[in-house]
Amino acid sequence: MLRLGLVVPFVLTVLAVVAPARPGGAADAAKEPSLKEALVANEKGAFEAFKQKNASTFNDYLADDFLGVDAGGVTRKAAQSEAMADTQLKDYALDDIKLVKATKNVGILTYKLTQHGTYKGDPIPATVHATSVWVKRGDKWLAVLHQETPARPTRSP
């Protein structure tokens, strides 16, 4: 019984030393951007395309079954592109970004979005809490859901 107690730690130690050295291991992973970096780059790419009113590029980030949710309700992919014509997005910033990796093919980003712009001449909410759900389909990450909740106004003391 004492021998078995020594064998298990020895095997675990050997596996810990040998496993990272296998082909396609840590060295290959270091060359690829992390999932968070990749999804944040996609998120910013979609925002930049929207800001520049580049519907083709913007739509490339969205799945065909995409849904957008905000104070105005639920919209589909086509409505998001149509809203682009009536939106003037001057600037935006994504802060406090967090990633939940739901599965190997589903990543959920949450962040604080600060933005300045107008929609049909009215100011858009300057600060919102946003969530985007990205799904890997084939070899491409696509947004299937984007949701924004206006932040509460800060109170002065």
PDB file of C-alpha atoms in Angstrom, residues 65-149:
ATOM      1  CA  ASP A  65     -29.660  34.726 -36.983  1.00  0.00           C
ATOM      2  CA  PHE A  66     -28.199  37.686 -35.032  1.00  0.00           C
ATOM      3  CA  LEU A  67     -30.377  39.515 -32.496  1.00  0.00           C
ATOM      4  CA  GLY A  68     -29.778  42.973 -31.030  1.00  0.00           C
ATOM      5  CA  VAL A  69     -31.474  43.970 -27.771  1.00  0.00           C
ATOM      6  CA  ASP A  70     -31.677  47.498 -26.369  1.00  0.00           C
ATOM      7  CA  ALA A  71     -34.220  49.956 -24.959  1.00  0.00           C
ATOM      8  CA  GLY A  72     -35.936  50.022 -28.359  1.00  0.00           C
ATOM      9  CA  GLY A  73     -36.604  46.279 -28.338  1.00  0.00           C
ATOM     10  CA  VAL A  74     -35.276  43.292 -30.251  1.00  0.00           C
ATOM     11  CA  THR A  75     -33.949  43.653 -33.799  1.00  0.00           C
ATOM     12  CA  ARG A  76     -32.536  41.297 -36.370  1.00  0.00           C
ATOM     13  CA  LYS A  77     -29.389  41.611 -38.481  1.00  0.00           C
ATOM     14  CA  ALA A  78     -31.018  43.588 -41.321  1.00  0.00           C
ATOM     15  CA  ALA A  79     -32.433  46.195 -38.917  1.00  0.00           C
ATOM     16  CA  GLN A  80     -28.999  46.726 -37.378  1.00  0.00           C
ATOM     17  CA  SER A  81     -27.587  47.590 -40.785  1.00  0.00           C
ATOM     18  CA  GLU A  82     -30.537  49.857 -41.585  1.00  0.00           C
ATOM     19  CA  ALA A  83     -30.049  51.761 -38.308  1.00  0.00           C
ATOM     20  CA  MET A  84     -26.526  52.587 -39.449  1.00  0.00           C
ATOM     21  CA  ALA A  85     -27.861  55.208 -41.891  1.00  0.00           C
ATOM     22  CA  ASP A  86     -29.604  57.113 -39.061  1.00  0.00           C
ATOM     23  CA  THR A  87     -26.746  56.798 -36.557  1.00  0.00           C
ATOM     24  CA  GLN A  88     -23.801  59.130 -36.157  1.00  0.00           C
ATOM     25  CA  LEU A  89     -21.288  57.373 -33.896  1.00  0.00           C
ATOM     26  CA  LYS A  90     -18.537  59.863 -33.058  1.00  0.00           C
ATOM     27  CA  ASP A  91     -16.448  57.747 -30.704  1.00  0.00           C
ATOM     28  CA  TYR A  92     -16.625  54.745 -28.415  1.00  0.00           C
ATOM     29  CA  ALA A  93     -14.552  52.937 -25.796  1.00  0.00           C
ATOM     30  CA  LEU A  94     -14.853  49.434 -24.346  1.00  0.00           C
ATOM     31  CA  ASP A  95     -13.735  49.106 -20.721  1.00  0.00           C
ATOM     32  CA  ASP A  96     -13.786  46.495 -17.965  1.00  0.00           C
ATOM     33  CA  ILE A  97     -14.008  43.714 -20.551  1.00  0.00           C
ATOM     34  CA  LYS A  98     -14.696  40.220 -19.249  1.00  0.00           C
ATOM     35  CA  LEU A  99     -14.971  36.910 -21.096  1.00  0.00           C
ATOM     36  CA  VAL A 100     -16.991  33.856 -20.161  1.00  0.00           C
ATOM     37  CA  LYS A 101     -16.052  30.856 -22.281  1.00  0.00           C
ATOM     38  CA  ALA A 102     -19.364  28.982 -22.216  1.00  0.00           C
ATOM     39  CA  THR A 103     -18.105  26.186 -24.485  1.00  0.00           C
ATOM     40  CA  LYS A 104     -15.184  25.781 -26.858  1.00  0.00           C
ATOM     41  CA  ASN A 105     -17.345  27.412 -29.556  1.00  0.00           C
ATOM     42  CA  VAL A 106     -19.201  30.040 -27.493  1.00  0.00           C
ATOM     43  CA  GLY A 107     -17.666  33.132 -25.918  1.00  0.00           C
ATOM     44  CA  ILE A 108     -19.589  35.796 -24.021  1.00  0.00           C
ATOM     45  CA  LEU A 109     -18.107  39.284 -23.680  1.00  0.00           C
ATOM     46  CA  THR A 110     -19.348  41.812 -21.146  1.00  0.00           C
ATOM     47  CA  TYR A 111     -18.054  45.353 -20.898  1.00  0.00           C
ATOM     48  CA  LYS A 112     -18.819  48.980 -20.170  1.00  0.00           C
ATOM     49  CA  LEU A 113     -19.354  50.903 -23.400  1.00  0.00           C
ATOM     50  CA  THR A 114     -18.841  54.654 -23.434  1.00  0.00           C
ATOM     51  CA  GLN A 115     -20.026  56.257 -26.656  1.00  0.00           C
ATOM     52  CA  HIS A 116     -20.985  59.591 -28.139  1.00  0.00           C
ATOM     53  CA  GLY A 117     -23.355  59.956 -31.031  1.00  0.00           C
ATOM     54  CA  THR A 118     -26.919  60.358 -32.208  1.00  0.00           C
ATOM     55  CA  TYR A 119     -29.690  58.206 -33.626  1.00  0.00           C
ATOM     56  CA  LYS A 120     -32.190  60.108 -35.784  1.00  0.00           C
ATOM     57  CA  GLY A 121     -30.839  63.299 -34.235  1.00  0.00           C
ATOM     58  CA  ASP A 122     -31.340  62.234 -30.606  1.00  0.00           C
ATOM     59  CA  PRO A 123     -28.362  61.466 -28.349  1.00  0.00           C
ATOM     60  CA  ILE A 124     -27.635  57.778 -27.810  1.00  0.00           C
ATOM     61  CA  PRO A 125     -27.012  56.619 -24.224  1.00  0.00           C
ATOM     62  CA  ALA A 126     -23.474  57.710 -23.343  1.00  0.00           C
ATOM     63  CA  THR A 127     -22.732  54.768 -21.053  1.00  0.00           C
ATOM     64  CA  VAL A 128     -24.179  51.281 -21.329  1.00  0.00           C
ATOM     65  CA  HIS A 129     -23.375  47.847 -19.997  1.00  0.00           C
ATOM     66  CA  ALA A 130     -23.061  45.558 -23.012  1.00  0.00           C
ATOM     67  CA  THR A 131     -23.035  41.835 -23.628  1.00  0.00           C
ATOM     68  CA  SER A 132     -22.141  40.114 -26.881  1.00  0.00           C
ATOM     69  CA  VAL A 133     -22.396  36.397 -27.520  1.00  0.00           C
ATOM     70  CA  TRP A 134     -19.958  35.071 -30.133  1.00  0.00           C
ATOM     71  CA  VAL A 135     -20.291  31.597 -31.666  1.00  0.00           C
ATOM     72  CA  LYS A 136     -17.659  29.821 -33.718  1.00  0.00           C
ATOM     73  CA  ARG A 137     -19.235  28.516 -36.905  1.00  0.00           C
ATOM     74  CA  GLY A 138     -16.787  26.727 -39.130  1.00  0.00           C
ATOM     75  CA  ASP A 139     -13.555  28.661 -38.667  1.00  0.00           C
ATOM     76  CA  LYS A 140     -15.186  32.053 -38.035  1.00  0.00           C
ATOM     77  CA  TRP A 141     -16.436  33.725 -34.855  1.00  0.00           C
ATOM     78  CA  LEU A 142     -19.817  35.420 -35.429  1.00  0.00           C
ATOM     79  CA  ALA A 143     -21.925  37.572 -33.119  1.00  0.00           C
ATOM     80  CA  VAL A 144     -25.327  36.000 -32.479  1.00  0.00           C
ATOM     81  CA  LEU A 145     -26.494  38.452 -29.800  1.00  0.00           C
ATOM     82  CA  HIS A 146     -25.625  41.965 -28.670  1.00  0.00           C
ATOM     83  CA  GLN A 147     -27.458  43.539 -25.734  1.00  0.00           C
ATOM     84  CA  GLU A 148     -27.086  47.011 -24.189  1.00  0.00           C
ATOM     85  CA  THR A 149     -28.474  48.279 -20.883  1.00  0.00           C
TER      86      THR A 149
END
